[in-house]
Coordinates of N, CA, C and O in Angstrom, one line a residue:
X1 N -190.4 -26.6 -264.5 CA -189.5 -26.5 -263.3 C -189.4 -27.9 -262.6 O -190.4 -28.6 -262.6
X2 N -188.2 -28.2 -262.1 CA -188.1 -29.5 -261.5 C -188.4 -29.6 -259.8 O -188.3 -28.7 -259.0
X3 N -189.0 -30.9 -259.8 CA -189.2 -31.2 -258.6 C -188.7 -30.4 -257.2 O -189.3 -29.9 -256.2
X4 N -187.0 -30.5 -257.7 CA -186.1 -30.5 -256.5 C -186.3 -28.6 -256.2 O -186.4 -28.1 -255.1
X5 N -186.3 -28.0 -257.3 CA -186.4 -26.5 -257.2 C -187.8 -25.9 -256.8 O -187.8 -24.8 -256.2
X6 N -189.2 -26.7 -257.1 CA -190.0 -26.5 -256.8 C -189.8 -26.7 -254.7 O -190.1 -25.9 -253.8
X7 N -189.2 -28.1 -254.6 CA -188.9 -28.0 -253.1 C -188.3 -27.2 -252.5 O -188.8 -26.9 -251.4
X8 N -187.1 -26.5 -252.9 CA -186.6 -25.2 -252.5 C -187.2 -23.8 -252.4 O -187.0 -22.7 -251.9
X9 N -188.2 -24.5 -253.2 CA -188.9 -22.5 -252.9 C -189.9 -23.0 -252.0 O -190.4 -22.2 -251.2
X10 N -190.3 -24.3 -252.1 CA -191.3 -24.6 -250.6 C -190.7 -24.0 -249.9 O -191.0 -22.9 -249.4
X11 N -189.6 -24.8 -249.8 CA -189.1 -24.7 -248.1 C -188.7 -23.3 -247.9 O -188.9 -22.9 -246.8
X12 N -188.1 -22.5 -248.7 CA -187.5 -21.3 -248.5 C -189.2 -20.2 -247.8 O -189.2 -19.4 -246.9
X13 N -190.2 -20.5 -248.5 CA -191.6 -19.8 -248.3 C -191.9 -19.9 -246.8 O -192.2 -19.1 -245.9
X14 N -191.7 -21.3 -246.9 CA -191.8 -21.9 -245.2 C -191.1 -21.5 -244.2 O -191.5 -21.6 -243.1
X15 N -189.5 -21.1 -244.7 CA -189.0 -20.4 -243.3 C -189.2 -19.3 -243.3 O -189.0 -18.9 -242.2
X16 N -189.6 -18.1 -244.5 CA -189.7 -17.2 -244.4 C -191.2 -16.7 -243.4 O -191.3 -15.9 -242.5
X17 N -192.3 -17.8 -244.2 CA -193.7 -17.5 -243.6 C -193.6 -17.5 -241.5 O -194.2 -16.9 -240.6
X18 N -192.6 -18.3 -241.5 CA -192.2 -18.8 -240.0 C -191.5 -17.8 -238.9 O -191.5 -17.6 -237.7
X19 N -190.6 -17.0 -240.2 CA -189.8 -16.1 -239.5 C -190.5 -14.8 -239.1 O -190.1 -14.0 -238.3
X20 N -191.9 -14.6 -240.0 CA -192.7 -13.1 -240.1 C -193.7 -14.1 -238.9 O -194.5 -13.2 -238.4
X21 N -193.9 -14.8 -238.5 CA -195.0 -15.2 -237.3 C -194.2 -15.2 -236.6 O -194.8 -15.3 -235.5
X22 N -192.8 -15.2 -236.3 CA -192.3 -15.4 -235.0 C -192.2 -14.3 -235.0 O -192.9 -13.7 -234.1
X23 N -191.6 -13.6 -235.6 CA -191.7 -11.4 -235.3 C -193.1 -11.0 -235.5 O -192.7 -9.8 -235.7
X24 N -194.1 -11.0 -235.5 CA -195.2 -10.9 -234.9 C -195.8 -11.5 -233.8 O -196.6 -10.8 -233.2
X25 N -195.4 -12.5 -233.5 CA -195.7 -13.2 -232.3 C -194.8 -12.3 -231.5 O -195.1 -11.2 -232.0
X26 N -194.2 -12.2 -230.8 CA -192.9 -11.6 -230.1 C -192.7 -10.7 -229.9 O -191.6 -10.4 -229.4
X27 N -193.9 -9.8 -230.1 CA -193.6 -8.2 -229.6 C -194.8 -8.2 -228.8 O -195.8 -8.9 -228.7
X28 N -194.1 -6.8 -227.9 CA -194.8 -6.3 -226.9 C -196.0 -6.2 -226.8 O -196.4 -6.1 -225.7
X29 N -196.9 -6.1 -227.8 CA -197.9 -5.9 -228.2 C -198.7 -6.7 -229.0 O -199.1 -6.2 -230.1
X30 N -199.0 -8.0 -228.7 CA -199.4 -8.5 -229.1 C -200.7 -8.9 -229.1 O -201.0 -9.7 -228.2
X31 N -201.8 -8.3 -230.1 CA -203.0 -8.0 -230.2 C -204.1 -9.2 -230.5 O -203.5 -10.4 -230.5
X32 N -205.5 -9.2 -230.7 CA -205.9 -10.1 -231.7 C -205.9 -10.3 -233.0 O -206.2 -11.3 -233.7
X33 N -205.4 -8.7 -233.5 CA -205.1 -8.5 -235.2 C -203.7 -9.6 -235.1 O -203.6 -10.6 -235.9
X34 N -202.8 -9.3 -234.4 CA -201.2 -10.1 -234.5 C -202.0 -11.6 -234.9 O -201.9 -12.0 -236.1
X35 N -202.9 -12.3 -233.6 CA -203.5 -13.7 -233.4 C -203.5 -13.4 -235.2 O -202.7 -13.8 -236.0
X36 N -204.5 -12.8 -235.3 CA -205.2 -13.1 -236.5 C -204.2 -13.6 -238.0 O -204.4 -14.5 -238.8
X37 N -203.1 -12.7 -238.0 CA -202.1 -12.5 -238.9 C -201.5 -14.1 -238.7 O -201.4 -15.0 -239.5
X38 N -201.0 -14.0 -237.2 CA -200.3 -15.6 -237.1 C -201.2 -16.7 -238.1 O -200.7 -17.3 -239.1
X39 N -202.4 -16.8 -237.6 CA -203.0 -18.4 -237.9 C -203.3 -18.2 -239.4 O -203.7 -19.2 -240.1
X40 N -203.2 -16.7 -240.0 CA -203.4 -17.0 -241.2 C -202.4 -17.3 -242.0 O -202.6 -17.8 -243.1
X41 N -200.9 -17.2 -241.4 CA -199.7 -17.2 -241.6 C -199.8 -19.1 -241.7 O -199.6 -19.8 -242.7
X42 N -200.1 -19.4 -240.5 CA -200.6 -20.8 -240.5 C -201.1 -21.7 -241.1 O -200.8 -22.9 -241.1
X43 N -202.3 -21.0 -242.0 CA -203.0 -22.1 -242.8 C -202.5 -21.4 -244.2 O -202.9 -21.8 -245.3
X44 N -201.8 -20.8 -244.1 CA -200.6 -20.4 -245.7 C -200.1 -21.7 -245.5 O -200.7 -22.7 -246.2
X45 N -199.2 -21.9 -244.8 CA -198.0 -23.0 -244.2 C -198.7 -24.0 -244.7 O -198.6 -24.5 -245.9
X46 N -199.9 -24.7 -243.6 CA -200.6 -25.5 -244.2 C -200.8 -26.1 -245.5 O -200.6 -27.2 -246.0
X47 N -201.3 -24.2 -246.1 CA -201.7 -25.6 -248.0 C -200.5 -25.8 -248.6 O -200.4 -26.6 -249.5
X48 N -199.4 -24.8 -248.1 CA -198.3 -25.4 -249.1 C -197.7 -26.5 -248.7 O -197.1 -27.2 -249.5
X49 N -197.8 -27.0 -246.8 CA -197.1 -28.1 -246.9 C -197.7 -29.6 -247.6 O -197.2 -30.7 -248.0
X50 N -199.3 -29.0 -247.5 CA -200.6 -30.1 -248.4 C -200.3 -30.4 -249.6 O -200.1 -31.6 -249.7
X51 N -200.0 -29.8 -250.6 CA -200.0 -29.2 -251.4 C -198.3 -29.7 -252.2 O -198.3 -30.4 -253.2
X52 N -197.3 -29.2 -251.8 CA -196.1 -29.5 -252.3 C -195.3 -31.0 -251.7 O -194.9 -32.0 -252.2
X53 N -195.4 -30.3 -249.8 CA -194.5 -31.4 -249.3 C -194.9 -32.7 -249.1 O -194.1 -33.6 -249.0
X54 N -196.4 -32.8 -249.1 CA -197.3 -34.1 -249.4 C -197.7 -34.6 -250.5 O -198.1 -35.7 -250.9
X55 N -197.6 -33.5 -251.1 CA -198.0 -34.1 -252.7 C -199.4 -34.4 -252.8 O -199.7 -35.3 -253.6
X56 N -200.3 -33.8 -252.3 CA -201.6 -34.0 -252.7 C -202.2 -33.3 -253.4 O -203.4 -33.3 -253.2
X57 N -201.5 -32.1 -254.4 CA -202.4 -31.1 -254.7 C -203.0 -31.9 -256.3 O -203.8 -31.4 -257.1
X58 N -202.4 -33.3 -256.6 CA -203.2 -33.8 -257.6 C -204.0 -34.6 -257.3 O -205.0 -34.9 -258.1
X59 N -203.7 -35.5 -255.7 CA -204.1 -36.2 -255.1 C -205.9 -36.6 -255.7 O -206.2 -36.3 -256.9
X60 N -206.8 -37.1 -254.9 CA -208.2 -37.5 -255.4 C -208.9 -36.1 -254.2 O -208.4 -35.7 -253.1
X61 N -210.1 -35.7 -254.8 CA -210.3 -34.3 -254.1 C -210.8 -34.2 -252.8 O -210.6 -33.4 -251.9
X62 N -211.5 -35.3 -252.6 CA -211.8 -35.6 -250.8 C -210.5 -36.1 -250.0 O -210.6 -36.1 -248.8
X63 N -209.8 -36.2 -250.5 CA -208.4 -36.1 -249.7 C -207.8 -35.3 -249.6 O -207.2 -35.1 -248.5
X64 N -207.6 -34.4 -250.6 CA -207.0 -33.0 -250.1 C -207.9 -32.3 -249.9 O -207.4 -31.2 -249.7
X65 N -209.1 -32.2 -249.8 CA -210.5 -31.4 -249.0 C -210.1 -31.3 -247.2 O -210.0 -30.4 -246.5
X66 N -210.0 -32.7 -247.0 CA -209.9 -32.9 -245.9 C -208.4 -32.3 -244.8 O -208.2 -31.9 -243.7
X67 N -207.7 -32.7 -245.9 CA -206.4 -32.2 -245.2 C -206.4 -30.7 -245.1 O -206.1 -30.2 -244.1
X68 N -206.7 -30.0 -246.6 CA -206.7 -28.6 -246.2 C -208.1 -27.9 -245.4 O -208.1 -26.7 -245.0
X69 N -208.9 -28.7 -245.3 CA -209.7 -28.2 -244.1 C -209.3 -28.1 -242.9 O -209.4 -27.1 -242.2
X70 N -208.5 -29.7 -242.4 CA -207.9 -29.3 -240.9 C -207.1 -28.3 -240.9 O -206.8 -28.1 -239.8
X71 N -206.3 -27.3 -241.8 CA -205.1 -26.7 -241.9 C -206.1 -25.6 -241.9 O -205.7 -24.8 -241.1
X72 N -206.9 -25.4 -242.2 CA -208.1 -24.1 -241.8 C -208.9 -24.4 -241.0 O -209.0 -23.2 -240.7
X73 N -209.7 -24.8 -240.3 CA -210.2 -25.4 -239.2 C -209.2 -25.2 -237.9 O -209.5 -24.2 -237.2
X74 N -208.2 -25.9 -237.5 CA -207.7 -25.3 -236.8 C -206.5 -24.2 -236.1 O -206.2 -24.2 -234.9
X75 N -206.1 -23.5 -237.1 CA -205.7 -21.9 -236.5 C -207.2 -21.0 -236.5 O -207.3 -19.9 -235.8
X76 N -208.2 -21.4 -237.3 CA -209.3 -20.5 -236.7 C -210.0 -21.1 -235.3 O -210.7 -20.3 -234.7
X77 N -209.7 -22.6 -234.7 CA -210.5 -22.6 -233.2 C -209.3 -22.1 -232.8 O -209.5 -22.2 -231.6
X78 N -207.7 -21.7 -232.9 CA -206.9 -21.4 -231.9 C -207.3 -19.5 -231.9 O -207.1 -18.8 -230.9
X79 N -207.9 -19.1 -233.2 CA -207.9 -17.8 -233.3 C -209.3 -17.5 -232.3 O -209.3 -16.6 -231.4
X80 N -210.4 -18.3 -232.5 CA -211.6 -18.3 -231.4 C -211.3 -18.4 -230.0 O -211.6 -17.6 -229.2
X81 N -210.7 -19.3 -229.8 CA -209.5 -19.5 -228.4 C -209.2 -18.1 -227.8 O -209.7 -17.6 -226.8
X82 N -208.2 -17.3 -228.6 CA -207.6 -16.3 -228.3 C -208.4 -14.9 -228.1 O -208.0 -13.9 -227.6
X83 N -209.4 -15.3 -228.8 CA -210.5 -13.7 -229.1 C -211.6 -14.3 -228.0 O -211.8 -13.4 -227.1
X84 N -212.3 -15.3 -227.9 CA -213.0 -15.0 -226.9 C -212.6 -16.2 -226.0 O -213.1 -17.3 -226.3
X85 N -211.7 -16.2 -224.7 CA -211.2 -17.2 -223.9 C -212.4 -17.2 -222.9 O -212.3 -18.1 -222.1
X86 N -213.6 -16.4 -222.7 CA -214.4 -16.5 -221.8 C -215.3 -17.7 -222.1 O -215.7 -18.6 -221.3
X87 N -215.6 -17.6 -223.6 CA -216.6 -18.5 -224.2 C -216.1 -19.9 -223.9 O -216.8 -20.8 -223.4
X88 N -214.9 -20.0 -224.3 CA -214.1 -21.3 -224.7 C -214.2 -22.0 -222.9 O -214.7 -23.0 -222.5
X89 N -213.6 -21.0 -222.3 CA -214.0 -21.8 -220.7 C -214.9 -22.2 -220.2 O -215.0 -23.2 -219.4
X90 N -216.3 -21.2 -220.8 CA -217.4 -21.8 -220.6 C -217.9 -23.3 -220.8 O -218.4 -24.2 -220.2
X91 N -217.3 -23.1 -222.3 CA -217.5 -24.7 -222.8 C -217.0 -25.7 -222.6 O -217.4 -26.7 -223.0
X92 N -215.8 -25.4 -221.8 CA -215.2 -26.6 -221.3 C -215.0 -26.4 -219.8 O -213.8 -26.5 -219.4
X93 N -215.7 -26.2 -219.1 CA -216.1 -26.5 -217.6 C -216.9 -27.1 -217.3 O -217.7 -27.4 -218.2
X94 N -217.2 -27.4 -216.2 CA -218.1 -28.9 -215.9 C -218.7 -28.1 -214.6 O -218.3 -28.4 -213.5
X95 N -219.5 -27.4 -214.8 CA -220.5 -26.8 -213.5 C -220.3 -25.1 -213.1 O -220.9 -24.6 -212.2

């Protein structure tokens, strides 16, 4: 498969993954199961943008270690955020 078609199904993955988190995001009812769905929806996005649109999935392994850790690392502290906002205030108040 060539480059340019592999890039087309990135991107087409990507607006699709984008379009099911925004209709989850966006309803009335938005739970911490939805949270949960989004940020996983998120670190999908992530490794493929790691991965395809960066070009590091041949890259050297502590570099794409790193990248796809932050791409998991942070939708789970936005998902900790959203599940327990009491804790998170705790920890960031000063008295």
């Amino acid at each position: 498969m060539n480059y340019g078609r592999i890039l087309f199904y990135a991107w087409l993955l990507l607006i699709s993954l984008t379009l099911v988190s925004v209709l989850i995001a966006e309803t009335k009812n938005f739970t911490d199961v939805s949270a949960a769905i989004v940020c996983f929806v998120i670190a999908i996005k992530g490794h493929v943008v790691v991965d395809t649109l960066m070009g590091l999935k041949h890259a050297h392994a502590s570099i794409r270690k790193v990248m796809l850790s932050y791409m998991y690392i942070i939708p789970g502290l936005i998902l900790f955020g959203i599940a327990f906002p009491e804790v998170v205030k705790d920890l960031t108040t000063l008295g």
